[in-house]
PDB file of C-alpha atoms and ligand atoms in Angstrom:
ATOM      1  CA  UNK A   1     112.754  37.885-121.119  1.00 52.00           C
ATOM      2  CA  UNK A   2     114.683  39.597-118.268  1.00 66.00           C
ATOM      3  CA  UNK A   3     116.260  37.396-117.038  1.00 77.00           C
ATOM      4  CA  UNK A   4     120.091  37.697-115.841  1.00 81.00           C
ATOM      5  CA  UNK A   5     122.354  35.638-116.937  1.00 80.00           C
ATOM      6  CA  UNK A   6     124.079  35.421-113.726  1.00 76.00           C
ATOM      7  CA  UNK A   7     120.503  33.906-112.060  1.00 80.00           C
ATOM      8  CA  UNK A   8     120.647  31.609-115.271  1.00 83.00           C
ATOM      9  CA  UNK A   9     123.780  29.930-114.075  1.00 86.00           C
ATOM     10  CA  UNK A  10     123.344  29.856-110.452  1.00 84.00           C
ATOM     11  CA  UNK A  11     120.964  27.241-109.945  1.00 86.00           C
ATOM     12  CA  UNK A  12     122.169  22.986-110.097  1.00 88.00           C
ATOM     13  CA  UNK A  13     124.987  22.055-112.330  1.00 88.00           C
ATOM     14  CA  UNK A  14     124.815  18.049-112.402  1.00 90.00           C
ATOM     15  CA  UNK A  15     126.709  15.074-114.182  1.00 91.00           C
ATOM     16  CA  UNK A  16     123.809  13.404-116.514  1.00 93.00           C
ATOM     17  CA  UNK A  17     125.762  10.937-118.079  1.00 93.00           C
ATOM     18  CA  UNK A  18     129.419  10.092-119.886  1.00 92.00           C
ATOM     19  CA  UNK A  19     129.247   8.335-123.140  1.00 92.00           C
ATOM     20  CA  UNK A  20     132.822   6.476-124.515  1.00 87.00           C
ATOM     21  CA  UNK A  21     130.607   4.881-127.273  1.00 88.00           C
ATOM     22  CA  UNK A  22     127.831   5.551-129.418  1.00 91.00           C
ATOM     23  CA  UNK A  23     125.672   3.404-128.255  1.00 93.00           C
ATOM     24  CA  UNK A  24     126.032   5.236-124.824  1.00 94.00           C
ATOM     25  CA  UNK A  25     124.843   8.553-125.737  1.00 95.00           C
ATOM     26  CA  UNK A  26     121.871   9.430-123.871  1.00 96.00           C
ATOM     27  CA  UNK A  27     118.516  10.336-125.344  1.00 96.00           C
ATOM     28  CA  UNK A  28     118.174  14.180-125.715  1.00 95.00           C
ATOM     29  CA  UNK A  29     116.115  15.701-122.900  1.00 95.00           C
ATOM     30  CA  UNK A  30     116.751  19.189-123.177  1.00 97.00           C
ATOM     31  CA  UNK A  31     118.102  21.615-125.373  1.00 98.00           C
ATOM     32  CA  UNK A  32     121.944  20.794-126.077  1.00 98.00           C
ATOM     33  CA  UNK A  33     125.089  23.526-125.935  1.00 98.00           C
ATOM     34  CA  UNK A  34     128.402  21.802-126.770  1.00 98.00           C
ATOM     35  CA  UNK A  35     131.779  22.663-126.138  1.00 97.00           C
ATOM     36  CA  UNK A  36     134.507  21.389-128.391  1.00 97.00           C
ATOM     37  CA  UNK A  37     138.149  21.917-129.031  1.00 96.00           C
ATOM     38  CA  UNK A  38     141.859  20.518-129.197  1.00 95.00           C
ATOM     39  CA  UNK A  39     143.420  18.992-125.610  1.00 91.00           C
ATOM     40  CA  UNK A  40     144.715  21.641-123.824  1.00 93.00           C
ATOM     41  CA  UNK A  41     142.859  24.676-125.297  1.00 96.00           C
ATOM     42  CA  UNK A  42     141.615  25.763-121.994  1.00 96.00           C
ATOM     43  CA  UNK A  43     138.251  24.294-122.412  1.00 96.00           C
ATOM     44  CA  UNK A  44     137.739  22.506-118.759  1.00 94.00           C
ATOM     45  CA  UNK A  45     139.094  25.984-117.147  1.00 95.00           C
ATOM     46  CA  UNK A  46     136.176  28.086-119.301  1.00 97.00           C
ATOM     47  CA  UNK A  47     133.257  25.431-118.785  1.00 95.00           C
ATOM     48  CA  UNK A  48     134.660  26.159-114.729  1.00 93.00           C
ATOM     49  CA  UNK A  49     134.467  29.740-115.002  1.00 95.00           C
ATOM     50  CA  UNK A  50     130.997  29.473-116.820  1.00 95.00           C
ATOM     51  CA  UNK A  51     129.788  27.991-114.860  1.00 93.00           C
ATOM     52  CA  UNK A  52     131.434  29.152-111.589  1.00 89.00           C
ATOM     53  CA  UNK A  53     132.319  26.218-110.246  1.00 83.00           C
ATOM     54  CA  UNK A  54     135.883  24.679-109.600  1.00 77.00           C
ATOM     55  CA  UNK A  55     135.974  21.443-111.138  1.00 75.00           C
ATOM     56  CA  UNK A  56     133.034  20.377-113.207  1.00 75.00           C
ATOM     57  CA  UNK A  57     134.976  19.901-115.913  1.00 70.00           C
ATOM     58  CA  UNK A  58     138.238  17.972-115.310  1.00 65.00           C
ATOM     59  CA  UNK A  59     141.314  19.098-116.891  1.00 53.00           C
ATOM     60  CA  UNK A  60     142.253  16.000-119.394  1.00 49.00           C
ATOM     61  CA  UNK A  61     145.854  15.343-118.366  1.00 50.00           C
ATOM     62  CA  UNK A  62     146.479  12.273-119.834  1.00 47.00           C
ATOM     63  CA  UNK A  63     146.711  12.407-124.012  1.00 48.00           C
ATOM     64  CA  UNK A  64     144.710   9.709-125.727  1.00 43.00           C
ATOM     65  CA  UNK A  65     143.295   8.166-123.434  1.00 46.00           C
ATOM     66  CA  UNK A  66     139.641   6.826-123.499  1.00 52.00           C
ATOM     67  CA  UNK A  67     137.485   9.960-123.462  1.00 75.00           C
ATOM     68  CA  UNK A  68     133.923  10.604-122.756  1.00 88.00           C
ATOM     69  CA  UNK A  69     131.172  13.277-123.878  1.00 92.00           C
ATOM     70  CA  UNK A  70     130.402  14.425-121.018  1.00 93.00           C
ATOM     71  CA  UNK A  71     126.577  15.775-120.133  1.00 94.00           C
ATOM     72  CA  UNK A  72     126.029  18.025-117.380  1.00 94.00           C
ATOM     73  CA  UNK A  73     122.140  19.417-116.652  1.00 95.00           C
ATOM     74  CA  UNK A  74     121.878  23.074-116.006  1.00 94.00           C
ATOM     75  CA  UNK A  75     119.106  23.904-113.293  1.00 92.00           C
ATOM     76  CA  UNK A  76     117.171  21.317-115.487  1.00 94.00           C
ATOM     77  CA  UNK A  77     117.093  24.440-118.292  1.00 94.00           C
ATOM     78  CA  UNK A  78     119.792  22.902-120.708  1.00 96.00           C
ATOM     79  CA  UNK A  79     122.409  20.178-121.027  1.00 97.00           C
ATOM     80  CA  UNK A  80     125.469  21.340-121.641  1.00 96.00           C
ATOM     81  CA  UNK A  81     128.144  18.743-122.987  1.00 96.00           C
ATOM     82  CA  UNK A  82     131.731  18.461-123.045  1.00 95.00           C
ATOM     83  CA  UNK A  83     133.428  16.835-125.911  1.00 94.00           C
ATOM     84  CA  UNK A  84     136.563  15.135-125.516  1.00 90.00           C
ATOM     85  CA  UNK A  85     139.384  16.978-126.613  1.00 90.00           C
ATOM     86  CA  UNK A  86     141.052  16.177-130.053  1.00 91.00           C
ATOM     87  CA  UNK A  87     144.381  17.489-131.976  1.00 89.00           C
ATOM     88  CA  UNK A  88     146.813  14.754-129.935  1.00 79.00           C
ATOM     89  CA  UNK A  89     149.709  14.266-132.089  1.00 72.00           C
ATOM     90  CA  UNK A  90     150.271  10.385-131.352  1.00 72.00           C
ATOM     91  CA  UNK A  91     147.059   8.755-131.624  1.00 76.00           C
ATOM     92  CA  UNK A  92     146.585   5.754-133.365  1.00 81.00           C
ATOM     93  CA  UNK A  93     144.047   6.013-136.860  1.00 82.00           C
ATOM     94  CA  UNK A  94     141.879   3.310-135.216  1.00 79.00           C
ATOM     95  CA  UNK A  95     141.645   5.528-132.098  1.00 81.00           C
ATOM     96  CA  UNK A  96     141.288   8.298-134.183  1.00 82.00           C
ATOM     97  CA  UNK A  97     138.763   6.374-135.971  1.00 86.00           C
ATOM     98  CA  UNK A  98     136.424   5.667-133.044  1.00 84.00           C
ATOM     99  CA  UNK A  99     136.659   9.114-132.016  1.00 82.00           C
ATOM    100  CA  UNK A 100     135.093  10.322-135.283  1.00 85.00           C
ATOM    101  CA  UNK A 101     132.550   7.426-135.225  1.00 89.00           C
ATOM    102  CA  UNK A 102     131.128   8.946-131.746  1.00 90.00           C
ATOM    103  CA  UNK A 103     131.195  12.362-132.503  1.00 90.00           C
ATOM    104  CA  UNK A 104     129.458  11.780-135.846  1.00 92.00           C
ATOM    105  CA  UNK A 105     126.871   9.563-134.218  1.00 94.00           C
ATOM    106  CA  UNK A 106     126.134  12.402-131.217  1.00 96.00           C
ATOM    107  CA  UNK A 107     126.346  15.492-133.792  1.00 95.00           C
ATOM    108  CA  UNK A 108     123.921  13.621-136.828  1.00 93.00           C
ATOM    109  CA  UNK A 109     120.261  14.736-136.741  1.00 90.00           C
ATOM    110  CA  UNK A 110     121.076  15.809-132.804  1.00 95.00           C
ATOM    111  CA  UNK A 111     117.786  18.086-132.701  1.00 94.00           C
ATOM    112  CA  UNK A 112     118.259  19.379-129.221  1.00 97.00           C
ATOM    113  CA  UNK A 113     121.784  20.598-130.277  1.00 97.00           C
ATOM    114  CA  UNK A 114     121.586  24.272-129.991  1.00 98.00           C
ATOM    115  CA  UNK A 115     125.210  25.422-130.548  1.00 98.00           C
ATOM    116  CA  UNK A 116     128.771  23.997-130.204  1.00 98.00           C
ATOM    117  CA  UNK A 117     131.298  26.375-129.077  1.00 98.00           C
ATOM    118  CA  UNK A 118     134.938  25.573-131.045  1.00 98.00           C
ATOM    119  CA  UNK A 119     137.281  26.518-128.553  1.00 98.00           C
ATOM    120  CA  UNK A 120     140.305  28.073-130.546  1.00 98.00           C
ATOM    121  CA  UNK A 121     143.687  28.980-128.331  1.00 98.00           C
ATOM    122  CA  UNK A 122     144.297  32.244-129.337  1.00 98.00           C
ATOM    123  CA  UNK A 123     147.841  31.607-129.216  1.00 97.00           C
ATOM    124  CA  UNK A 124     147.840  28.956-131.764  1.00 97.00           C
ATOM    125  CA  UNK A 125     144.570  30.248-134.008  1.00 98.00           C
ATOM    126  CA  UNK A 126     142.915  27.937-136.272  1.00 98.00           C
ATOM    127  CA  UNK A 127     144.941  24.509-136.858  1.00 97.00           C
ATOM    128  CA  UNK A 128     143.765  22.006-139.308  1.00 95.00           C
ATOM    129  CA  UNK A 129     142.127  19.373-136.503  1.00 94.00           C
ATOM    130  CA  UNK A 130     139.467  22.544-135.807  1.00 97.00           C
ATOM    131  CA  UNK A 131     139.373  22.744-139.592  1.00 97.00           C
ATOM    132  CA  UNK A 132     138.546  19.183-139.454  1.00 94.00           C
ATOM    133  CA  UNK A 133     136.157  19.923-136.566  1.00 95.00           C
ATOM    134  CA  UNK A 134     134.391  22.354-138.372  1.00 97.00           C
ATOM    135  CA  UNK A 135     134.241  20.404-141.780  1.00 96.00           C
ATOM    136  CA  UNK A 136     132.394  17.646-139.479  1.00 94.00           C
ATOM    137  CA  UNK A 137     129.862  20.217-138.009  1.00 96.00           C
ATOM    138  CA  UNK A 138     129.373  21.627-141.345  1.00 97.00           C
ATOM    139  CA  UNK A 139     128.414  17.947-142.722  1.00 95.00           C
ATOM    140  CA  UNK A 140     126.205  16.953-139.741  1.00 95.00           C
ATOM    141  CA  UNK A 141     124.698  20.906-139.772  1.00 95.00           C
ATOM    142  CA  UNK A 142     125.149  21.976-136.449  1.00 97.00           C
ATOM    143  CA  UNK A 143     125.337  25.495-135.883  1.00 97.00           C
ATOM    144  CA  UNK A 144     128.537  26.259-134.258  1.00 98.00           C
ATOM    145  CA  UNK A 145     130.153  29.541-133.325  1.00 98.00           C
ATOM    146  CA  UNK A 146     134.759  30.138-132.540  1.00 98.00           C
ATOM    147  CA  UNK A 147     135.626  31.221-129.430  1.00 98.00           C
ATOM    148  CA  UNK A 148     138.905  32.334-128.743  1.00 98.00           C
ATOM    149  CA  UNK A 149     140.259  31.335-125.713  1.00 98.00           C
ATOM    150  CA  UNK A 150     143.537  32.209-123.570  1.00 98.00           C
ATOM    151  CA  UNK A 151     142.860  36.255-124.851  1.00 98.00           C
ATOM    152  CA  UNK A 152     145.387  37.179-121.634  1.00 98.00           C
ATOM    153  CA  UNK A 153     148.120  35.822-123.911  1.00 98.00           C
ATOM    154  CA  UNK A 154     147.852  37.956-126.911  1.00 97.00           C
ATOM    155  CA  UNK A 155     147.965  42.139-126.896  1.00 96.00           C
ATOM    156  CA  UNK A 156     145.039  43.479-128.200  1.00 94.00           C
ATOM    157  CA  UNK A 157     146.162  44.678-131.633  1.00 95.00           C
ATOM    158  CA  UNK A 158     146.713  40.710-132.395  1.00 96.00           C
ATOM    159  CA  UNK A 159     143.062  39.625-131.028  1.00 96.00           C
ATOM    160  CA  UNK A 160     141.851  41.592-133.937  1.00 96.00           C
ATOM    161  CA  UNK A 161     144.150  40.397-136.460  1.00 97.00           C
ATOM    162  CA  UNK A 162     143.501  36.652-135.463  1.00 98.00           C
ATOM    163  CA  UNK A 163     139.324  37.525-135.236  1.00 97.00           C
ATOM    164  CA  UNK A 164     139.411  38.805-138.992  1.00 98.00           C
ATOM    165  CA  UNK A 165     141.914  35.947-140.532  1.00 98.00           C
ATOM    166  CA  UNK A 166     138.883  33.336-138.740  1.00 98.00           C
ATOM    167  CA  UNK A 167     136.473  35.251-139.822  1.00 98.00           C
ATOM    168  CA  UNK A 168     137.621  35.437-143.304  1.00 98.00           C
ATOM    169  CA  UNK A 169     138.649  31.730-143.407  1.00 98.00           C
ATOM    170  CA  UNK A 170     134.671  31.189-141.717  1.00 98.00           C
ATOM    171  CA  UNK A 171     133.013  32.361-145.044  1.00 97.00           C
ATOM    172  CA  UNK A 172     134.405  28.405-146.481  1.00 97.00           C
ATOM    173  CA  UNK A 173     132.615  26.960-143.955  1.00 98.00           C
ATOM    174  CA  UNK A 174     128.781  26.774-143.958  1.00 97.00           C
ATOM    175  CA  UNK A 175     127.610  26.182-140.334  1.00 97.00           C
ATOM    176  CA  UNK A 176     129.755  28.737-138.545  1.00 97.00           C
ATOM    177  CA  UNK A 177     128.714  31.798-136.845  1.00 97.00           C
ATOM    178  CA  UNK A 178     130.719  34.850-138.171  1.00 95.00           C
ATOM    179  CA  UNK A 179     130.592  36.508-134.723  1.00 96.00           C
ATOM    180  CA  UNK A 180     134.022  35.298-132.952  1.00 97.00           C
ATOM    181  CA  UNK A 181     134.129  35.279-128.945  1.00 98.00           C
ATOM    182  CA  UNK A 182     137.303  36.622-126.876  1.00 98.00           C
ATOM    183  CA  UNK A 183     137.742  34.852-123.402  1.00 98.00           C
ATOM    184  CA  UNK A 184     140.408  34.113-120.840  1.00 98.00           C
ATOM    185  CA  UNK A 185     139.496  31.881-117.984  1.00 98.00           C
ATOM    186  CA  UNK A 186     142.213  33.008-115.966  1.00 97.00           C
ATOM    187  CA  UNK A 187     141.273  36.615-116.196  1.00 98.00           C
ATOM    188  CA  UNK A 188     137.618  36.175-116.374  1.00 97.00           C
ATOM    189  CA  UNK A 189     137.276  38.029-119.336  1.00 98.00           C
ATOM    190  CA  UNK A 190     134.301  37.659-121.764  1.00 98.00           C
ATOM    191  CA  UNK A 191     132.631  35.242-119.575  1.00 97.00           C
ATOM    192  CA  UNK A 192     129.751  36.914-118.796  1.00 95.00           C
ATOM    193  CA  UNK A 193     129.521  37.721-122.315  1.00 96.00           C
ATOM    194  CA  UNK A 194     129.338  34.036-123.428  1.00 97.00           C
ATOM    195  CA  UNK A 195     126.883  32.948-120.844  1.00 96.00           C
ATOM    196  CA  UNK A 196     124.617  35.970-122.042  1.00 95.00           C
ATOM    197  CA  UNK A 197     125.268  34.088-125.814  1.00 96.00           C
ATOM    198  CA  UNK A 198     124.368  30.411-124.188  1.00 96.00           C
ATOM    199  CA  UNK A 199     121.050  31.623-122.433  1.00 95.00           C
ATOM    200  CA  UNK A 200     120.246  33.261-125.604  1.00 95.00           C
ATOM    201  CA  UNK A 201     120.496  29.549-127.934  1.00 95.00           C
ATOM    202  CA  UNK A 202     119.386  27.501-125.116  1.00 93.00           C
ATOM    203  CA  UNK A 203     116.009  28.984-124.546  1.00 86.00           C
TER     204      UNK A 203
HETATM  205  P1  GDP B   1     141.509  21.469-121.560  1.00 79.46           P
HETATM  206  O1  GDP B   1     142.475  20.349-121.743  1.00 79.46           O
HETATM  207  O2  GDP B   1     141.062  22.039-122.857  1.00 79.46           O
HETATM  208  O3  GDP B   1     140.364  21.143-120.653  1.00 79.46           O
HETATM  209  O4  GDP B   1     142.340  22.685-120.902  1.00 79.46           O
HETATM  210  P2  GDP B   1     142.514  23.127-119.386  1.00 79.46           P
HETATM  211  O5  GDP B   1     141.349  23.899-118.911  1.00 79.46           O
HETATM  212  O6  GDP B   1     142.944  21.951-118.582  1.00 79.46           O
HETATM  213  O7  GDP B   1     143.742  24.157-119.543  1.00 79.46           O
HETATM  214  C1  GDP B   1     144.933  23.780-120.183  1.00 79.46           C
HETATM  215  C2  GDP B   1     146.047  24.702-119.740  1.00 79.46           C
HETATM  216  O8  GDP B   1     145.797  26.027-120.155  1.00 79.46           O
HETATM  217  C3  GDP B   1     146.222  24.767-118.210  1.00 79.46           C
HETATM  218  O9  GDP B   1     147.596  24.821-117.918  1.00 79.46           O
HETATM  219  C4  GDP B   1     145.532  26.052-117.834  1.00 79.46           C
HETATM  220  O10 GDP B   1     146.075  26.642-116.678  1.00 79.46           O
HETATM  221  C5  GDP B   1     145.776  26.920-119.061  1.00 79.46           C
HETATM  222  N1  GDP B   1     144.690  27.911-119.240  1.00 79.46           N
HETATM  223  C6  GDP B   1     143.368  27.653-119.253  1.00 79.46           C
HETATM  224  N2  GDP B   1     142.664  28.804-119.406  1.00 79.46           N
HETATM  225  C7  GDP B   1     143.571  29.796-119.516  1.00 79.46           C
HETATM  226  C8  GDP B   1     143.465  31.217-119.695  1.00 79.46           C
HETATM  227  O11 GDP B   1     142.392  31.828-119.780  1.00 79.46           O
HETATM  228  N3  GDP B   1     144.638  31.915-119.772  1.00 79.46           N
HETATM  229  C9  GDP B   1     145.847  31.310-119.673  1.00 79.46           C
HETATM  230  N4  GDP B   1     146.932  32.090-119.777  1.00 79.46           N
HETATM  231  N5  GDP B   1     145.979  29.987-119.492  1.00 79.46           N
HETATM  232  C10 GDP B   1     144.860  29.241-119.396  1.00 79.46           C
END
């Protein structure tokens, strides 16, 4: 109780481990808050600003290539894990395939998993590979909550619009959070926000 969540994010921020199979996903150790979202949605640049560091997260330039989930140990408190992006037009449906096969081995009967965050550009809104994101965390039941990012993009007026068509479409799905979160990276808006929202599942 108390605590800032500033202080909670300024201790160590390590690599734990990178897993590009199944088999190579660590045992949990620590409560688990994922992020998750299509290439390019911003995600490396908010994980950054989160966790106020410059490159933690690298930015995935290179579509469809191998990808890991990445596990990174915060001040030993929580792991916090970056999934690889998905949404790339021209993958193949074997790579596709294996993707799926990894994520549903991490997400199924993951205890420690507190909470993945679906990035959503708020350009773009919802696009059927979240829908198919969510569907998956819905099946595997783990809890996961939209956040919006990219919010310097879009006038206010159209934030709202965009939060209340998610919302409504939100009530289909069974494992989502209604509560939708408005961030920009760039500006540093509604950062501090969702670090208050991460301390909160992770401990
Ligand atoms: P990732 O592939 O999901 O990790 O996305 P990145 O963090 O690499 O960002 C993808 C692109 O979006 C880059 O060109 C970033 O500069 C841009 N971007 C990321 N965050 C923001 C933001 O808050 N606002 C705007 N306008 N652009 C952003």
């Amino acid at each position: 109780m108390g605590e800032s969540s500033e202080h909670f994010f300024s201790g160590s921020c390590d690599f734990a481990a990178g897993a590009a199979t199944a088999e190579q996903i660590p045992a949990a150790t620590l409560p688990e808050v994922v992020f998750a979202g299509r290439s390019n949605v911003g995600k490396s640049s908010l994980i950054n600003a989160i966790t106020n560091r410059k490159a933690l997260a690298r930015t995935s330039r290179t579509p469809g290539r191998t990808q890991q989930i990445n596990f990174f140990n915060i001040a030993g408190r929580f792991m916090l894990v970056d999934m690889p992006g998905y949404g790339f037009a021209r993958v193949s449906k074997l790579q596709k395939q294996d993707w799926q096969d990894m994520i549903y081995s991490y997400l199924r009967g993951r205890e420690s998993l507190r909470c993945v965050f679906v990035l959503v550009d708020a350009r773009h809104g919802l696009k059927d590979s979240d829908r198919e994101m969510m569907k998956a965390l819905d099946e595997c039941a783990a809890p996961y909550r939209i956040v919006l990012t990219k919010i310097d993009e879009i006038k206010k007026p159209a934030r709202e619009v965009l939060a209340a068509a998610i919302q409504d479409e939100l009530k289909k799905f069974t494992a989502g959070h209604p509560d939708i979160y408005f961030t920009s990276a760039e500006k540093k808006e509604g950062i501090e926000a969702l670090r208050e929202v991460i301390m909160r599942v992770a401990i």
